[in-house]
Coordinates of C-alpha atoms in Angstrom, one line a residue:
X1291 CA -12.9 -16.5 -19.0
X1292 CA -11.6 -17.4 -15.5
X1293 CA -8.5 -19.5 -15.7
X1294 CA -6.5 -18.5 -12.6
X1295 CA -6.6 -16.8 -9.2
X1296 CA -5.4 -13.7 -11.0
X1297 CA -8.5 -13.6 -13.1
X1298 CA -10.6 -13.7 -9.9
X1299 CA -8.7 -10.7 -8.6
X1300 CA -9.1 -8.8 -11.9
X1301 CA -12.8 -9.4 -12.0
X1302 CA -13.0 -8.5 -8.3
X1303 CA -14.7 -11.8 -7.2
X1304 CA -14.8 -13.2 -3.7
X1305 CA -11.9 -15.7 -3.7
X1306 CA -12.6 -17.0 -0.2
X1307 CA -16.2 -17.7 -1.0
X1308 CA -15.2 -19.3 -4.3
X1309 CA -12.8 -21.7 -2.5
X1310 CA -15.3 -22.5 0.2
X1311 CA -18.0 -23.3 -2.3
X1312 CA -15.6 -25.5 -4.2
X1313 CA -14.8 -27.4 -1.0
X1314 CA -18.4 -27.7 0.0
X1315 CA -19.4 -29.2 -3.3
X1316 CA -16.5 -31.5 -4.0
X1317 CA -16.9 -35.3 -3.9
X1318 CA -13.1 -35.8 -4.1
X1319 CA -11.5 -36.6 -0.8
X1320 CA -8.0 -36.3 -2.3
X1321 CA -8.8 -32.7 -3.3
X1322 CA -9.8 -32.0 0.3
X1323 CA -6.6 -33.6 1.6
X1324 CA -4.4 -31.5 -0.7
X1325 CA -6.3 -28.3 0.0
X1326 CA -6.1 -28.9 3.8
X1327 CA -2.4 -29.6 3.5
X1328 CA -1.8 -26.4 1.6
X1329 CA -3.9 -24.5 4.0
X1330 CA -2.0 -25.6 7.1
X1331 CA 1.3 -24.7 5.5
X1332 CA 0.6 -21.2 4.0
X1333 CA 2.7 -18.5 5.7
X1334 CA 1.2 -15.1 6.2
X1335 CA 3.4 -12.2 7.3
X1336 CA 2.7 -8.6 8.4
X1337 CA 6.2 -7.0 8.5
X1338 CA 5.0 -4.0 10.6
X1339 CA 2.2 -5.8 12.5
X1340 CA 1.6 -3.3 15.3
X1341 CA -1.1 -4.7 17.5
X1342 CA -2.0 -7.4 15.0
X1343 CA -5.1 -6.0 13.2
X1344 CA -4.1 -7.5 9.8
X1345 CA -3.1 -10.8 11.3
X1346 CA -6.4 -11.0 13.1
X1347 CA -8.2 -10.3 9.8
X1348 CA -6.2 -13.1 8.1
X1349 CA -7.3 -15.5 10.9
X1350 CA -11.0 -14.7 10.3
X1351 CA -10.5 -15.3 6.6
X1352 CA -8.8 -18.7 7.1
X1353 CA -11.2 -19.9 9.7
X1354 CA -14.2 -20.8 7.5
X1355 CA -11.9 -22.6 5.1
X1356 CA -10.5 -24.8 7.9
X1357 CA -14.0 -25.4 9.2
X1358 CA -15.2 -26.5 5.8
X1359 CA -12.3 -28.9 5.3
X1360 CA -12.9 -30.5 8.7
X1361 CA -16.6 -30.9 7.9
X1362 CA -15.7 -32.6 4.7
X1363 CA -13.3 -34.9 6.5
X1364 CA -16.2 -36.0 8.7
X1365 CA -17.9 -37.3 5.6
X1366 CA -15.0 -39.7 5.0
X1367 CA -13.9 -40.7 8.6
X1368 CA -12.0 -43.8 7.4
X1369 CA -9.8 -41.7 5.0
X1370 CA -9.0 -39.0 7.6
X1371 CA -8.5 -41.1 10.7
X1372 CA -5.3 -39.3 11.7
X1373 CA -6.6 -35.7 11.3
X1374 CA -9.9 -36.5 13.1
X1375 CA -8.1 -38.4 15.9
X1376 CA -6.0 -35.2 16.7
X1377 CA -9.2 -33.1 16.8
X1378 CA -11.0 -35.5 19.1
X1379 CA -8.2 -36.5 21.4
X1380 CA -6.3 -33.3 21.9
X1381 CA -9.0 -30.8 21.4
X1382 CA -12.0 -32.8 22.8
X1383 CA -13.8 -32.3 19.4
X1384 CA -13.8 -28.5 19.8
X1385 CA -13.4 -27.5 16.2
X1386 CA -12.9 -23.8 16.7
X1387 CA -10.3 -24.3 19.4
X1388 CA -8.4 -26.6 17.1
X1389 CA -8.7 -24.2 14.1
X1390 CA -7.6 -21.1 16.0
X1391 CA -4.6 -22.8 17.5
X1392 CA -3.5 -24.3 14.2
X1393 CA -3.8 -21.0 12.3
X1394 CA -2.0 -19.0 15.0
X1395 CA 0.9 -21.6 15.2
X1396 CA 1.2 -22.5 11.5
X1397 CA 0.0 -19.6 9.4
X1398 CA 0.5 -16.2 11.1
X1399 CA 3.8 -14.3 11.5
X1400 CA 4.4 -10.7 12.5
X1401 CA 7.3 -8.3 13.2
X1402 CA 7.2 -4.8 14.8
X1403 CA 9.8 -2.6 16.2
X1404 CA 7.7 -1.8 19.3
X1405 CA 7.8 -4.5 22.0
X1406 CA 4.5 -3.3 23.5
X1407 CA 2.7 -3.7 20.1
X1408 CA 3.9 -7.3 19.6
X1409 CA 2.7 -8.2 23.1
X1410 CA -0.7 -6.7 22.4
X1411 CA -0.8 -8.7 19.1
X1412 CA -0.1 -11.9 20.9
X1413 CA -2.6 -11.2 23.6
X1414 CA -5.4 -10.6 21.0
X1415 CA -4.6 -13.9 19.4
X1416 CA -4.6 -15.7 22.8
X1417 CA -8.0 -14.2 23.7
X1418 CA -9.3 -15.6 20.4
X1419 CA -8.3 -19.1 21.5
X1420 CA -9.5 -18.8 25.0
X1421 CA -12.9 -17.6 23.8
X1422 CA -13.3 -20.8 21.8
X1423 CA -12.6 -23.1 24.8
X1424 CA -15.5 -25.1 26.3
X1425 CA -15.5 -24.3 30.0
X1426 CA -15.7 -27.3 32.2
X1427 CA -16.4 -26.5 35.8
X1428 CA -15.4 -30.0 36.9
X1429 CA -12.0 -29.7 35.3
X1430 CA -9.2 -28.6 37.5
X1431 CA -8.3 -25.9 35.0
X1432 CA -11.9 -25.2 33.9
X1433 CA -11.1 -27.0 30.6
X1434 CA -8.4 -24.5 29.7
X1435 CA -5.3 -26.1 28.1
X1436 CA -1.9 -24.4 27.9
X1437 CA -1.8 -21.6 25.3
X1438 CA 0.5 -21.9 22.4
X1439 CA 3.8 -20.2 22.6
X1440 CA 4.0 -17.8 19.6
X1441 CA 7.1 -15.9 20.7
X1442 CA 8.8 -17.1 17.6
X1443 CA 5.8 -16.2 15.4
X1444 CA 5.4 -12.6 16.6
X1445 CA 8.8 -11.0 16.8
X1446 CA 10.1 -7.6 18.0
X1447 CA 12.7 -6.1 15.8
X1448 CA 13.6 -3.7 13.0
X1449 CA 12.1 -4.9 9.7
X1450 CA 14.5 -2.8 7.7
X1451 CA 17.8 -3.4 9.3
X1452 CA 19.2 -6.9 9.2
X1453 CA 20.0 -9.7 6.8
X1454 CA 17.1 -10.8 4.7
X1455 CA 18.4 -13.9 3.0
X1456 CA 21.5 -16.1 2.6
X1457 CA 22.7 -14.1 -0.4
X1458 CA 22.8 -10.9 1.5
X1459 CA 25.0 -12.6 4.2
X1460 CA 27.2 -14.2 1.6
X1461 CA 27.7 -10.9 -0.3
X1462 CA 29.1 -9.3 2.9
X1463 CA 31.2 -12.2 4.0
X1464 CA 32.8 -13.5 0.8
X1465 CA 31.8 -10.8 -1.7
X1466 CA 32.8 -7.2 -1.8
X1467 CA 32.3 -6.7 2.0
X1468 CA 34.7 -8.1 4.6
X1469 CA 36.1 -10.7 2.1
X1470 CA 36.3 -13.3 4.9
X1471 CA 36.8 -16.9 4.0
X1472 CA 34.0 -19.3 2.9
X1473 CA 34.3 -21.2 6.2
X1474 CA 32.9 -18.3 8.1
X1475 CA 29.8 -18.2 5.9
X1476 CA 29.4 -22.0 6.1
X1477 CA 29.6 -21.9 9.9
X1478 CA 26.8 -19.3 9.9
X1479 CA 24.7 -21.4 7.5
X1480 CA 25.2 -24.4 9.8
X1481 CA 24.1 -22.5 12.8
X1482 CA 21.1 -21.2 11.0
X1483 CA 20.1 -24.7 10.0
X1484 CA 20.5 -25.9 13.6
X1485 CA 18.2 -23.1 14.8
X1486 CA 15.6 -24.1 12.2
X1487 CA 15.7 -27.7 13.3
X1488 CA 15.4 -26.7 17.0
X1489 CA 12.4 -24.5 16.2
X1490 CA 10.7 -27.3 14.3
X1491 CA 11.2 -29.6 17.3
X1492 CA 9.9 -26.9 19.7
X1493 CA 6.8 -26.2 17.7
X1494 CA 5.9 -29.9 17.2
X1495 CA 6.2 -30.4 21.0
X1496 CA 3.8 -27.5 21.9
X1497 CA 1.4 -28.3 19.2
X1498 CA 0.2 -31.3 21.2
X1499 CA -2.7 -30.2 23.4
X1500 CA -2.1 -30.8 27.0
X1501 CA 1.7 -30.9 26.7
X1502 CA 3.5 -30.5 30.0
X1503 CA 6.3 -28.1 30.7
X1504 CA 9.1 -30.2 29.2
X1505 CA 9.1 -28.0 26.1
X1506 CA 10.5 -25.1 28.2
X1507 CA 13.9 -26.6 28.0
X1508 CA 13.6 -26.9 24.2
X1509 CA 12.6 -23.2 24.0
X1510 CA 15.6 -22.1 26.1
X1511 CA 17.9 -24.2 24.0
X1512 CA 16.4 -22.7 20.8
X1513 CA 16.8 -19.1 22.2
X1514 CA 20.5 -19.6 23.1
X1515 CA 21.3 -20.9 19.6
X1516 CA 19.3 -18.1 18.0
X1517 CA 21.0 -15.4 20.2
X1518 CA 24.5 -16.8 19.3
X1519 CA 23.7 -16.7 15.6
X1520 CA 22.2 -13.2 15.7
X1521 CA 25.2 -11.9 17.6
X1522 CA 27.5 -13.0 14.8
X1523 CA 25.2 -11.4 12.2
X1524 CA 24.9 -8.2 14.2
X1525 CA 28.7 -7.8 14.3
X1526 CA 29.0 -8.4 10.6
X1527 CA 26.2 -6.0 9.7
X1528 CA 27.6 -3.3 12.0
X1529 CA 31.0 -3.5 10.5
X1530 CA 30.0 -3.7 6.8
X1531 CA 27.2 -1.2 6.7
X1532 CA 27.6 1.0 9.7
X1533 CA 31.4 1.3 10.0
X1534 CA 31.5 -0.3 13.4
X1535 CA 34.4 -2.7 13.2
X1536 CA 36.3 -4.1 16.2
X1537 CA 39.3 -1.8 15.4
X1538 CA 37.5 1.5 16.1
X1539 CA 37.9 3.5 19.3
X1540 CA 35.4 2.6 22.1
X1541 CA 34.1 -0.2 19.9
X1542 CA 32.0 -2.1 22.5
X1543 CA 30.1 1.0 23.8
X1544 CA 29.4 2.2 20.2
X1545 CA 28.4 -1.2 19.1
X1546 CA 26.0 -1.7 22.1
X1547 CA 24.6 1.8 21.5
X1548 CA 24.0 1.1 17.8
X1549 CA 22.4 -2.3 18.5
X1550 CA 20.0 -0.8 21.2
X1551 CA 18.9 2.0 18.9
X1552 CA 18.8 0.0 15.7
X1553 CA 17.3 -3.3 17.0
X1554 CA 18.4 -5.3 13.9
X1555 CA 16.2 -8.2 12.9
X1556 CA 17.7 -10.9 10.7
X1557 CA 15.0 -12.6 8.6
X1558 CA 17.7 -15.1 7.6
X1559 CA 18.0 -16.4 11.1
X1560 CA 14.7 -15.6 12.8
X1561 CA 12.6 -17.3 10.1
X1562 CA 15.2 -19.5 8.5
X1563 CA 12.7 -22.4 7.9
X1564 CA 10.6 -20.0 5.9
X1565 CA 13.0 -17.6 4.2
X1566 CA 15.6 -20.2 3.3
X1567 CA 14.2 -23.7 3.5
X1568 CA 10.9 -22.7 1.8
X1569 CA 12.3 -19.8 -0.3
X1570 CA 10.3 -17.1 1.5
X1571 CA 6.8 -16.2 2.8
X1572 CA 3.7 -17.1 0.8
X1573 CA 1.7 -14.0 1.6
X1574 CA 2.7 -10.6 2.9
X1575 CA 0.1 -8.0 4.0
X1576 CA 0.3 -4.8 5.8
X1577 CA -0.1 -1.1 6.4
X1578 CA 3.5 0.0 6.8
X1579 CA 4.2 3.3 8.5
X1580 CA 4.0 6.5 6.5
X1581 CA 7.0 8.2 8.1
X1582 CA 9.5 10.5 6.4
X1583 CA 13.0 9.2 6.6
X1584 CA 14.4 12.5 7.8
X1585 CA 12.3 12.2 11.0
X1586 CA 14.1 8.9 12.0
X1587 CA 16.9 9.6 14.4
X1588 CA 17.2 6.3 16.1
X1589 CA 19.0 4.3 13.4
X1590 CA 20.6 4.7 10.0
X1591 CA 18.9 3.3 6.9
X1592 CA 21.3 1.1 5.0
X1593 CA 22.4 2.4 1.6
X1594 CA 21.6 -0.8 -0.2
X1595 CA 17.9 0.2 -0.4
X1596 CA 17.1 1.3 -3.9
X1597 CA 14.0 3.1 -2.5
X1598 CA 16.0 5.2 0.0
X1599 CA 15.6 8.1 -2.4
X1600 CA 11.8 7.9 -1.9
X1601 CA 12.2 9.4 1.5
X1602 CA 9.5 7.4 3.3
X1603 CA 9.6 4.2 5.4
X1604 CA 6.7 2.6 3.6
X1605 CA 8.7 2.4 0.4
X1606 CA 11.6 0.7 2.3
X1607 CA 9.3 -1.8 3.9
X1608 CA 7.8 -2.7 0.5
X1609 CA 11.3 -3.2 -0.9
X1610 CA 12.4 -5.3 2.0
X1611 CA 9.3 -7.5 1.6
X1612 CA 10.1 -8.2 -2.1
X1613 CA 13.3 -9.9 -0.8
X1614 CA 11.7 -12.3 1.7
X1615 CA 9.0 -13.9 -0.5
X1616 CA 9.2 -16.9 -2.7
X1617 CA 8.6 -16.9 -6.5
X1618 CA 4.9 -17.7 -6.2
X1619 CA 4.1 -15.3 -3.4
X1620 CA 1.4 -12.6 -3.2
X1621 CA 1.6 -9.3 -1.4
X1622 CA -0.8 -6.6 -0.4
X1623 CA -0.3 -3.1 1.1
X1624 CA -2.2 0.0 2.0
X1625 CA 0.1 3.0 1.4
X1626 CA -0.3 6.6 0.3
X1627 CA -1.3 7.4 -3.3
X1628 CA 2.1 8.9 -3.8
X1629 CA 3.3 5.4 -4.4
X1630 CA 1.8 5.6 -7.9
X1631 CA 1.8 9.3 -8.7
X1632 CA 5.0 11.2 -7.9
X1633 CA 8.5 11.3 -9.3
X1634 CA 9.9 10.9 -5.8
X1635 CA 8.7 7.3 -5.8
X1636 CA 10.0 6.3 -9.2
X1637 CA 12.5 3.8 -7.6
X1638 CA 9.6 2.0 -5.8
X1639 CA 7.5 2.0 -9.0
X1640 CA 10.4 0.3 -10.8
X1641 CA 10.1 -2.6 -8.4
X1642 CA 6.5 -3.1 -9.3
X1643 CA 7.6 -4.2 -12.8
X1644 CA 8.6 -7.7 -11.5
X1645 CA 5.0 -8.5 -10.6
X1646 CA 1.5 -8.6 -11.9
X1647 CA 0.0 -5.6 -10.2
X1648 CA -3.4 -4.5 -9.2
X1649 CA -3.8 -1.0 -7.6
X1650 CA -7.0 0.6 -6.4
X1651 CA -7.0 4.3 -5.4
X1652 CA -9.0 6.2 -2.8
X1653 CA -9.6 9.9 -2.0
X1654 CA -9.9 11.1 1.6
X1655 CA -13.0 13.2 0.9
X1656 CA -15.9 13.0 1.6
X1657 CA -14.9 9.8 3.4
X1658 CA -11.6 8.0 3.9
X1659 CA -10.4 4.4 4.4
X1660 CA -9.2 4.9 7.9
X1661 CA -11.8 7.1 9.6
X1662 CA -9.8 7.6 12.8
X1663 CA -6.7 8.9 11.1
X1664 CA -5.8 12.2 9.4
X1665 CA -6.7 12.8 5.8
X1666 CA -4.4 10.7 3.7
X1667 CA -5.1 9.6 0.1
X1668 CA -4.4 5.9 -0.2
X1669 CA -3.7 3.2 -2.7
X1670 CA -4.2 -0.6 -2.1
X1671 CA -1.5 -2.6 -3.9
X1672 CA -1.8 -6.3 -4.7
X1673 CA 1.1 -8.1 -6.3
X1674 CA 1.4 -11.6 -7.8
X1675 CA 3.9 -13.4 -10.0
X1676 CA 4.0 -12.7 -13.7
X1677 CA 1.3 -14.2 -15.8
X1678 CA 3.0 -16.5 -18.3
X1679 CA 6.2 -14.5 -17.8
X1680 CA 4.5 -11.3 -18.7
X1681 CA 3.9 -8.4 -16.2
X1682 CA 0.4 -7.0 -16.3
X1683 CA -1.0 -4.0 -14.5
X1684 CA -4.6 -3.3 -13.5
X1685 CA -5.9 0.0 -12.0
X1686 CA -9.1 1.4 -10.6
X1687 CA -10.5 4.9 -10.8
X1688 CA -9.6 7.4 -8.1
X1689 CA -12.5 6.5 -5.8
X1690 CA -14.7 9.0 -3.8
X1691 CA -17.5 7.7 -1.6
X1692 CA -20.0 8.8 1.0
X1693 CA -20.7 7.0 4.3
X1694 CA -23.6 5.1 3.0
X1695 CA -21.4 3.7 0.2
X1696 CA -18.7 2.4 2.5
X1697 CA -20.3 -1.1 2.9
X1698 CA -20.1 -1.7 -0.8
X1699 CA -16.9 0.2 -1.6
X1700 CA -14.8 -2.8 -2.3
X1701 CA -17.5 -4.9 -3.9
X1702 CA -18.0 -2.2 -6.5
X1703 CA -14.3 -2.0 -7.5
X1704 CA -13.6 -2.4 -11.3
X1705 CA -10.1 -3.0 -12.5
X1706 CA -9.0 -1.8 -15.9
X1707 CA -6.0 -3.3 -17.8
X1708 CA -3.4 -0.6 -18.0
X1709 CA -2.5 -0.9 -21.7
X1710 CA 0.3 1.3 -23.1
X1711 CA -0.7 4.9 -22.6
X1712 CA 1.3 8.1 -22.5
X1713 CA 2.4 8.8 -19.0
X1714 CA 4.8 10.8 -16.9
X1715 CA 7.9 9.4 -15.3
X1716 CA 7.1 8.5 -11.7
X1717 CA 3.4 7.9 -12.4
X1718 CA 1.1 5.0 -13.0
X1719 CA -2.3 6.0 -14.5
X1720 CA -5.3 5.6 -12.2
X1721 CA -7.6 4.3 -15.1
X1722 CA -11.3 3.9 -14.5
X1723 CA -12.5 2.8 -18.0
X1724 CA -11.3 1.4 -21.2
X1725 CA -12.5 4.5 -23.0
X1726 CA -9.6 6.4 -21.4
X1727 CA -7.1 4.5 -23.4
X1728 CA -8.0 6.0 -26.8
X1729 CA -8.4 9.4 -25.2
X1730 CA -4.8 9.3 -23.8
X1731 CA -3.4 7.9 -27.0
X1732 CA -4.9 10.8 -29.0
X1733 CA -3.5 13.2 -26.5
X1734 CA -0.1 11.5 -26.9
X1735 CA -0.1 12.5 -30.6
X1736 CA -0.1 16.2 -29.7
X1737 CA 3.3 17.7 -30.3
X1738 CA 2.8 20.8 -28.1
X1739 CA 2.2 21.3 -24.4
X1740 CA 1.5 24.2 -22.0
X1741 CA 5.3 24.5 -21.5
X1742 CA 5.7 25.4 -25.2
X1743 CA 3.2 28.3 -24.7
X1744 CA 5.2 30.0 -21.9
X1745 CA 7.7 32.7 -22.0
X1746 CA 9.4 33.7 -18.7
X1747 CA 10.5 37.0 -20.2
X1748 CA 7.0 38.2 -21.0
X1749 CA 5.1 39.9 -18.2
X1750 CA 2.1 41.1 -20.2
X1751 CA 0.2 37.8 -20.4
X1752 CA 0.3 36.1 -17.0
X1753 CA -1.7 33.1 -15.8
X1754 CA -2.2 32.5 -12.0
X1755 CA -3.0 29.3 -10.1
X1756 CA -2.7 27.9 -6.6
X1757 CA -1.2 24.6 -5.7
X1758 CA -4.4 23.5 -3.9
X1759 CA -6.3 20.8 -5.9
X1760 CA -10.0 20.3 -5.3
X1761 CA -12.9 19.3 -7.5
X1762 CA -11.9 22.1 -9.9
X1763 CA -8.6 23.9 -10.5
X1764 CA -8.5 27.6 -10.2
X1765 CA -6.4 28.9 -13.1
X1766 CA -7.0 32.6 -13.7
X1767 CA -5.9 35.7 -15.6
X1768 CA -6.5 37.8 -12.4
X1769 CA -5.4 37.6 -8.8
X1770 CA -8.3 36.9 -6.3
X1771 CA -8.5 39.6 -3.7
X1772 CA -7.3 39.2 -0.1
X1773 CA -8.4 42.2 2.0
X1774 CA -7.0 42.8 5.4
X1775 CA -9.0 44.3 8.3
X1776 CA -7.5 47.7 7.5
X1777 CA -8.7 47.5 3.9
X1778 CA -5.2 46.8 2.5
X1779 CA -4.8 44.2 -0.2
X1780 CA -2.2 41.4 0.0
X1781 CA -1.1 38.7 -2.4
X1782 CA -2.0 35.0 -1.8
X1783 CA 1.1 33.3 -0.4
X1784 CA 0.5 30.1 -2.5
X1785 CA 0.0 31.9 -5.8
X1786 CA 1.9 30.4 -8.8
X1787 CA 2.6 32.6 -11.9
X1788 CA 3.1 31.5 -15.5
X1789 CA 4.0 33.9 -18.2
X1790 CA 2.5 33.3 -21.7
X1791 CA 4.2 34.3 -25.0
X1792 CA 1.1 36.0 -26.4
X1793 CA -2.5 36.8 -25.8
X1794 CA -3.6 33.8 -27.8
X1795 CA -1.2 31.5 -25.8
X1796 CA -2.6 32.9 -22.6
X1797 CA -6.1 32.1 -23.7
X1798 CA -5.2 28.6 -24.9
X1799 CA -3.5 27.9 -21.6
X1800 CA -6.5 29.2 -19.6
X1801 CA -9.1 27.1 -21.4
X1802 CA -6.9 24.0 -21.4
X1803 CA -6.1 24.0 -17.7
X1804 CA -9.7 24.8 -16.7
X1805 CA -11.1 22.1 -18.9
X1806 CA -12.7 18.9 -17.6
X1807 CA -10.1 17.1 -19.7
X1808 CA -7.4 18.5 -17.5
X1809 CA -9.3 17.5 -14.4
X1810 CA -9.5 13.9 -15.8
X1811 CA -5.7 13.9 -16.4
X1812 CA -5.1 15.2 -12.9
X1813 CA -7.0 12.4 -11.3
X1814 CA -5.2 9.9 -13.6
X1815 CA -1.7 11.1 -13.1
X1816 CA -1.3 13.5 -10.1
X1817 CA -1.1 12.9 -6.4
X1818 CA -4.7 14.4 -6.3
X1819 CA -3.6 16.8 -3.6
X1820 CA -1.4 19.4 -5.3
X1821 CA -1.6 21.1 -8.6
X1822 CA 2.1 20.6 -9.6
X1823 CA 4.2 22.1 -12.3
X1824 CA 4.8 18.7 -13.8
X1825 CA 1.1 18.2 -14.7
X1826 CA 0.4 21.8 -15.5
X1827 CA 3.2 22.2 -18.0
X1828 CA 2.8 18.8 -19.6
X1829 CA -0.9 19.2 -20.6
X1830 CA -0.9 18.5 -24.4
X1831 CA -2.5 21.4 -26.3
X1832 CA -3.9 21.2 -29.8
X1833 CA -1.8 23.0 -32.5
X1834 CA -4.6 24.2 -34.7
X1835 CA -7.6 25.9 -33.1
X1836 CA -9.5 29.0 -33.9
X1837 CA -7.8 32.0 -32.3
X1838 CA -11.1 34.0 -32.1
X1839 CA -13.0 31.1 -30.4
X1840 CA -10.1 30.4 -28.0
X1841 CA -10.0 33.9 -26.8
X1842 CA -13.7 34.3 -26.6
X1843 CA -14.1 31.1 -24.4
X1844 CA -11.3 32.2 -22.2
X1845 CA -12.8 35.7 -21.7
X1846 CA -16.3 34.2 -21.0
X1847 CA -14.9 31.9 -18.4
X1848 CA -12.8 34.5 -16.6
X1849 CA -15.7 37.0 -16.6
X1850 CA -18.0 34.3 -15.2
X1851 CA -15.5 33.3 -12.5
X1852 CA -15.3 36.9 -11.4
X1853 CA -19.0 37.5 -11.4
X1854 CA -19.9 34.3 -9.5
X1855 CA -17.1 34.6 -6.9
X1856 CA -18.1 35.2 -3.3
X1857 CA -16.4 37.4 -0.7
X1858 CA -16.1 35.4 2.6
X1859 CA -14.6 36.5 5.9
X1860 CA -12.1 34.0 7.3
X1861 CA -10.1 33.9 10.4
X1862 CA -6.4 33.0 10.3
X1863 CA -4.4 33.4 13.5
X1864 CA -3.5 36.2 14.1
X1865 CA -5.5 38.0 11.4
X1866 CA -8.9 38.0 9.7
X1867 CA -9.1 38.3 6.0
X1868 CA -11.9 38.9 3.5
X1869 CA -11.2 36.5 0.6
X1870 CA -12.6 36.5 -2.9
X1871 CA -13.5 32.8 -3.3
X1872 CA -13.6 31.4 -6.8
X1873 CA -16.3 28.8 -7.3
X1874 CA -15.7 27.1 -10.6
X1875 CA -18.7 24.8 -10.4
X1876 CA -20.9 27.8 -11.2
X1877 CA -19.1 28.0 -14.5
X1878 CA -19.5 24.3 -15.4
X1879 CA -21.6 25.1 -18.5
X1880 CA -18.8 27.3 -19.9
X1881 CA -16.3 24.6 -19.1
X1882 CA -18.4 22.1 -21.0
X1883 CA -18.3 24.5 -24.1
X1884 CA -14.5 24.6 -23.7
X1885 CA -14.3 20.8 -23.7
X1886 CA -16.6 20.6 -26.7
X1887 CA -14.4 23.0 -28.6
X1888 CA -11.2 21.2 -27.7
X1889 CA -12.6 17.8 -28.5
X1890 CA -12.7 18.7 -32.2
X1891 CA -9.1 19.7 -32.2
X1892 CA -8.0 16.5 -30.3
X1893 CA -10.2 14.3 -32.5
X1894 CA -12.4 12.9 -29.7
X1895 CA -15.6 11.3 -30.7
X1896 CA -19.0 11.9 -29.1
X1897 CA -18.6 9.1 -26.6
X1898 CA -15.2 10.2 -25.5
X1899 CA -16.4 13.8 -25.1
X1900 CA -19.4 12.8 -23.1
X1901 CA -17.1 10.7 -20.8
X1902 CA -14.8 13.7 -20.3
X1903 CA -17.6 16.2 -19.5
X1904 CA -19.3 13.9 -17.1
X1905 CA -16.2 12.4 -15.5
X1906 CA -16.4 12.5 -11.7
X1907 CA -19.5 14.8 -12.1
X1908 CA -21.2 13.5 -8.9
X1909 CA -18.5 14.7 -6.6
X1910 CA -17.5 17.8 -8.6
X1911 CA -21.0 19.3 -8.5
X1912 CA -22.2 17.8 -5.2
X1913 CA -22.2 19.6 -1.9
X1914 CA -19.8 17.3 -0.1
X1915 CA -16.7 19.0 -1.2
X1916 CA -17.8 22.6 -1.3
X1917 CA -16.2 23.6 2.0
X1918 CA -12.8 22.8 0.4
X1919 CA -13.3 24.9 -2.8

């Protein structure tokens, strides 16, 4: 059933190993030639590269493919005279030296706003090359050849502010922006093409091992032309999008101040040969910064970003990247789980619809993807072009794991095709199994929800819950006690109150929100951090259930939650409180009875009920998360 690279991703197979095995077993030299040609031309970008961790990982993935291609060429030396001659003459037959230099020059590109970070990234790549050199004590330079100049591969600048492609420049110059004449745009296009040609010449000169310093003149010439072009683009951008035209008071000082703080980066000019001549980058990978827009004081975010309303830089970076890739590109990001689970990121989620999309989801407890960072729940997104013109989406469960499972975490991923299922606006379901699809479709047929059982004017039948979301929710008909040192009671500051229309409505809301079914829906649709009003009030509730059984189950659960609660002394600066801690896992057998009762009303079969009751059971009932109950 494997017909494409997309199938390999969906089945979570090792694509690099597949390609390498195919190369090793082929008897077709033409296939090797075509593969090697494609390999040396693939462009990989990290748009917020930092110190180059993702680029370094990409190098390590490409290396064995290069090595296998060269090994196959050795089997047909007469057919690959030119390639093998370069290796033996310029690199003294040192395969790894040749591979590393070729990858770093041809395949890897990065941008970061911090100059120090880009310098570290270049240094890491240089050290990789140096480590592969065969030291020759008799050589005047110990066998070390000049390092490649990758100043035009790893760039310092603002990924978000600047012109991404020719169309964006054209729109400002001859569209609704400055309405300048076409000659102005044509002049910019000509300058950009000149820069691309100079860069091509410069790179071909330094690609030759042992090249002398003559290419320094070529580099200076390239930089002068690039600076001239960028200056024109900077002035245009500042005038159109930042109201900094030549006619304003103190124009020069204000423009210089804007440029210094904004650090615009024009993909159109800096990577013209890729973004224009080739239509965009082949692959974009990265871990863009998770920074709230409101914390950014150094520059304004242009209003043309559709994801500006999302309020976080990572959404803007993802949007920018969709504009600098070609039609057959692939993209991958590690970003917060909010990217698939909150209304706030609806604008970003709309952009996903243009691509076939795989997204895997990860909790931050017991363990987290980045162990050295704060607790952040993450999603890994993979994007590819539409399959046959049709967009398809695939999801994984919301994954928890222990330290001993880390080494197999990604090998054990299982993607599920996201068929049409009822959902919330601003949410993509984190499906884990095909069995969830009929469950969700049956729920979608329910005409009522928690919201329909509420009455803000009624104060007799209240339901209380806290926003904190753990392995269980805590939805109660009583307020847990908080006792101060002087014996006085106080109300929890995070307590949420819902008012039900009747005693029956209160009981139905209590059992519905405490059910394992609701826990399943929370992991599917919520941000898995907060118990939000959206999910609470949208829970579908059955219309026809036994009033007596509903109230009996609700009372049993509330009584058991009270009797199994524990009073714990906790210190909060500057006070110490004795808190009545609710521990729902002690009431799991009653919750199972609730799900069994509700299953009949929803029309779930035995398999579906068993799935709901045991969903996520290992981590709900284990000891790993108890401290956070």
